[in-house]
Amino acid sequence: MRVVETFAEARRATEGRVVLVPTMGYLHEGHLALLREARGVGETVVMSLFVNPLQFDDPADLDAYPSDLGRDLELAAAEGVDVVFAPDVDEMYPRPPRTRVVLPELGGRFEGAHRPGHFEGVATVVTKLLAGLRPDVAVFGRKDAQQLAVVRCLAEDLSFPVEIVGVSTVREADGLALSSRNVRLAPEDRRRATALSRGLFAAADAIEAGLRDADRIEAVVAASLREEGIEPEYVALVDRDEVVRLERLDRDAFLAVAARVGSVRLIDNVHIDLTAEGPAVDRGRFLATESVLYRRRT
Ligand code: PAF
């Protein structure tokens, strides 16, 4: 595995069908699932590792973002990554960017409304990664469902010859979706945080039993949060591509929730495919043992 810091070195280190997995580091099994998917579809797997300051609306969140390069490199090597592209801020942004990528509609709702500038930062850095590394495939997690829609949209609108692949969420054994932020939850908040996935799964059960009305589906999730005294920032049944709220579940969608639990802001969702046999809900994959997130910290 090679570790490089510049776009030029990264391009020189790749050959054949190149698959990119963009990350901000502090890897967990959710990232490892993306790397495994990548390994299965291409010849050169490139993992980018860059904590992108442009996408943090809250400087305290950026400061608190966990990092451990040594641990990330070990985990990446074990997954067969060929190239780790770990630029510093000067390589990524030699000067404050004069060009930014803005998706006013897709990036303005839900997460975008609660985190002003977030998707502009994500879309700008992803565009730079696609332009600078020129992958054939790029792999993203379904956990960030709106991000996935934003990336699909920008790749299409800006004519990047790249296939965007979405991979199911990986969850801790009790259902909490894996996130590097989980390590910042206080013990009691870590317990309360399972209300998000519990609510989504209860709503998924109701959907599979025939519920289609968005207000009632969302109410199931909100009730689960309120049982733990958590006030949702939003709960919404969302069209998967256009990222607009649906009144009824009548197309492929995701059911999304965002909430602050203690000092940590969490998001989660389930994806729903409307198949000929009825709705198929992707609840994600559950770990049987404790996540690597908690194994070592610096
Ligand atoms: O999902 C993430 O970790 C980030 O938003 C991404 C896609 C690496 C861009 O910085």
PDB file of N, CA and C in Angstrom, residues 1 23 35 50 65 90 134 153 177 185 188 234 264:
ATOM      1  N   MET A   1       0.862  -1.207   0.000  1.00  0.00           N
ATOM      2  CA  MET A   1       0.000   0.000   0.000  1.00  0.00           C
ATOM      3  C   MET A   1       0.888   1.243   0.000  1.00  0.00           C
ATOM      4  N   THR A  23     -12.903   9.331   2.336  1.00  0.00           N
ATOM      5  CA  THR A  23     -13.174   9.275   3.775  1.00  0.00           C
ATOM      6  C   THR A  23     -12.569  10.495   4.456  1.00  0.00           C
ATOM      7  N   LEU A  35     -14.660  -0.158   1.509  1.00  0.00           N
ATOM      8  CA  LEU A  35     -13.383  -0.623   0.938  1.00  0.00           C
ATOM      9  C   LEU A  35     -13.534  -2.028   0.355  1.00  0.00           C
ATOM     10  N   PHE A  50      -9.090  12.805   4.197  1.00  0.00           N
ATOM     11  CA  PHE A  50      -8.925  14.260   4.318  1.00  0.00           C
ATOM     12  C   PHE A  50     -10.105  14.807   5.116  1.00  0.00           C
ATOM     13  N   TYR A  65     -13.212  16.519  15.735  1.00  0.00           N
ATOM     14  CA  TYR A  65     -13.267  15.354  14.846  1.00  0.00           C
ATOM     15  C   TYR A  65     -12.093  14.426  15.152  1.00  0.00           C
ATOM     16  N   ASP A  90      -3.041  22.360   2.303  1.00  0.00           N
ATOM     17  CA  ASP A  90      -2.449  23.169   1.225  1.00  0.00           C
ATOM     18  C   ASP A  90      -2.520  22.470  -0.131  1.00  0.00           C
ATOM     19  N   ARG A 134      -9.599  11.085 -10.937  1.00  0.00           N
ATOM     20  CA  ARG A 134     -10.212  10.481 -12.134  1.00  0.00           C
ATOM     21  C   ARG A 134     -10.564   9.002 -11.952  1.00  0.00           C
ATOM     22  N   CYS A 153     -25.880  13.504  -8.211  1.00  0.00           N
ATOM     23  CA  CYS A 153     -26.359  14.627  -9.016  1.00  0.00           C
ATOM     24  C   CYS A 153     -25.191  15.417  -9.604  1.00  0.00           C
ATOM     25  N   ALA A 177     -26.184   3.361  14.206  1.00  0.00           N
ATOM     26  CA  ALA A 177     -25.408   3.418  12.961  1.00  0.00           C
ATOM     27  C   ALA A 177     -23.985   3.852  13.273  1.00  0.00           C
ATOM     28  N   LEU A 185     -19.935  10.151  22.337  1.00  0.00           N
ATOM     29  CA  LEU A 185     -21.164  10.077  23.133  1.00  0.00           C
ATOM     30  C   LEU A 185     -20.837   9.694  24.576  1.00  0.00           C
ATOM     31  N   GLU A 188     -24.368   7.472  29.006  1.00  0.00           N
ATOM     32  CA  GLU A 188     -25.836   7.495  29.048  1.00  0.00           C
ATOM     33  C   GLU A 188     -26.417   7.923  27.685  1.00  0.00           C
ATOM     34  N   TYR A 234     -35.130  16.830  12.469  1.00  0.00           N
ATOM     35  CA  TYR A 234     -36.141  16.505  11.468  1.00  0.00           C
ATOM     36  C   TYR A 234     -36.308  14.992  11.396  1.00  0.00           C
ATOM     37  N   VAL A 264     -23.695  15.555  20.840  1.00  0.00           N
ATOM     38  CA  VAL A 264     -23.320  14.965  19.549  1.00  0.00           C
ATOM     39  C   VAL A 264     -24.519  14.935  18.616  1.00  0.00           C
TER      40      VAL A 264
END
